[in-house]
PDB file of C-alpha atoms in Angstrom:
ATOM      1  CA  UNK I  19      84.031 174.841 -45.416  1.00 64.00           C
ATOM      2  CA  UNK I  20      81.412 175.436 -42.746  1.00 71.00           C
ATOM      3  CA  UNK I  21      78.200 173.518 -43.232  1.00 82.00           C
ATOM      4  CA  UNK I  22      74.909 174.958 -42.155  1.00 88.00           C
ATOM      5  CA  UNK I  23      72.948 172.666 -39.850  1.00 88.00           C
ATOM      6  CA  UNK I  24      69.211 173.168 -39.595  1.00 90.00           C
ATOM      7  CA  UNK I  25      67.906 172.654 -36.051  1.00 94.00           C
ATOM      8  CA  UNK I  26      65.516 169.758 -35.442  1.00 97.00           C
ATOM      9  CA  UNK I  27      63.769 171.734 -32.699  1.00 98.00           C
ATOM     10  CA  UNK I  28      63.798 175.325 -31.442  1.00 98.00           C
ATOM     11  CA  UNK I  29      62.785 177.123 -28.269  1.00 97.00           C
ATOM     12  CA  UNK I  30      59.425 178.893 -27.989  1.00 97.00           C
ATOM     13  CA  UNK I  31      60.645 182.472 -28.728  1.00 97.00           C
ATOM     14  CA  UNK I  32      62.426 181.393 -31.914  1.00 97.00           C
ATOM     15  CA  UNK I  33      59.461 179.254 -33.034  1.00 98.00           C
ATOM     16  CA  UNK I  34      57.169 182.266 -32.630  1.00 98.00           C
ATOM     17  CA  UNK I  35      59.611 184.433 -34.578  1.00 97.00           C
ATOM     18  CA  UNK I  36      59.864 181.814 -37.340  1.00 96.00           C
ATOM     19  CA  UNK I  37      56.072 181.854 -37.720  1.00 96.00           C
ATOM     20  CA  UNK I  38      55.849 185.633 -37.434  1.00 96.00           C
ATOM     21  CA  UNK I  39      53.488 185.477 -34.452  1.00 97.00           C
ATOM     22  CA  UNK I  40      53.665 186.408 -30.788  1.00 97.00           C
ATOM     23  CA  UNK I  41      54.627 183.988 -28.043  1.00 97.00           C
ATOM     24  CA  UNK I  42      51.152 184.135 -26.486  1.00 97.00           C
ATOM     25  CA  UNK I  43      49.571 183.134 -29.803  1.00 97.00           C
ATOM     26  CA  UNK I  44      52.044 180.268 -30.100  1.00 97.00           C
ATOM     27  CA  UNK I  45      51.219 179.123 -26.555  1.00 97.00           C
ATOM     28  CA  UNK I  46      47.513 179.098 -27.515  1.00 97.00           C
ATOM     29  CA  UNK I  47      48.281 176.941 -30.558  1.00 97.00           C
ATOM     30  CA  UNK I  48      50.322 174.586 -28.395  1.00 97.00           C
ATOM     31  CA  UNK I  49      47.502 174.339 -25.837  1.00 97.00           C
ATOM     32  CA  UNK I  50      44.976 173.531 -28.581  1.00 97.00           C
ATOM     33  CA  UNK I  51      47.241 170.802 -29.978  1.00 96.00           C
ATOM     34  CA  UNK I  52      47.912 172.536 -33.296  1.00 95.00           C
ATOM     35  CA  UNK I  53      51.661 172.635 -32.638  1.00 97.00           C
ATOM     36  CA  UNK I  54      53.633 169.911 -30.894  1.00 97.00           C
ATOM     37  CA  UNK I  55      56.248 170.469 -28.204  1.00 98.00           C
ATOM     38  CA  UNK I  56      58.777 168.238 -26.502  1.00 98.00           C
ATOM     39  CA  UNK I  57      60.476 168.593 -23.140  1.00 97.00           C
ATOM     40  CA  UNK I  58      64.223 168.146 -22.837  1.00 96.00           C
ATOM     41  CA  UNK I  59      65.123 168.663 -19.225  1.00 96.00           C
ATOM     42  CA  UNK I  60      63.569 171.989 -18.285  1.00 96.00           C
ATOM     43  CA  UNK I  61      63.487 173.272 -21.860  1.00 96.00           C
ATOM     44  CA  UNK I  62      60.364 173.219 -23.996  1.00 97.00           C
ATOM     45  CA  UNK I  63      61.222 172.753 -27.652  1.00 98.00           C
ATOM     46  CA  UNK I  64      59.107 172.952 -30.781  1.00 98.00           C
ATOM     47  CA  UNK I  65      60.122 170.447 -33.479  1.00 98.00           C
ATOM     48  CA  UNK I  66      60.667 172.277 -36.761  1.00 97.00           C
ATOM     49  CA  UNK I  67      58.748 169.558 -38.605  1.00 96.00           C
ATOM     50  CA  UNK I  68      55.755 170.400 -36.384  1.00 96.00           C
ATOM     51  CA  UNK I  69      55.994 174.022 -37.564  1.00 96.00           C
ATOM     52  CA  UNK I  70      56.137 172.893 -41.195  1.00 96.00           C
ATOM     53  CA  UNK I  71      53.162 170.552 -40.719  1.00 96.00           C
ATOM     54  CA  UNK I  72      51.172 173.381 -39.126  1.00 95.00           C
ATOM     55  CA  UNK I  73      51.874 175.664 -42.087  1.00 95.00           C
ATOM     56  CA  UNK I  74      51.009 172.907 -44.572  1.00 95.00           C
ATOM     57  CA  UNK I  75      47.630 172.338 -42.861  1.00 93.00           C
ATOM     58  CA  UNK I  76      46.891 176.074 -42.917  1.00 92.00           C
ATOM     59  CA  UNK I  77      47.733 176.371 -46.628  1.00 90.00           C
ATOM     60  CA  UNK I  78      45.027 173.905 -47.663  1.00 79.00           C
TER      61      UNK I  78
END
């Protein structure tokens, strides 16, 4: 039985794809502070809970 594991954070291209937006739009949202990122070594990751929080704020 293989269990599906949901990632805690994803790279920029996948985060943009998950939101259905372009990378440049995502970078603008990151720069404005709407979406959080973390650095792990040289990688920039977007926490999936940050994506969910962003969507929740936009729904209201």
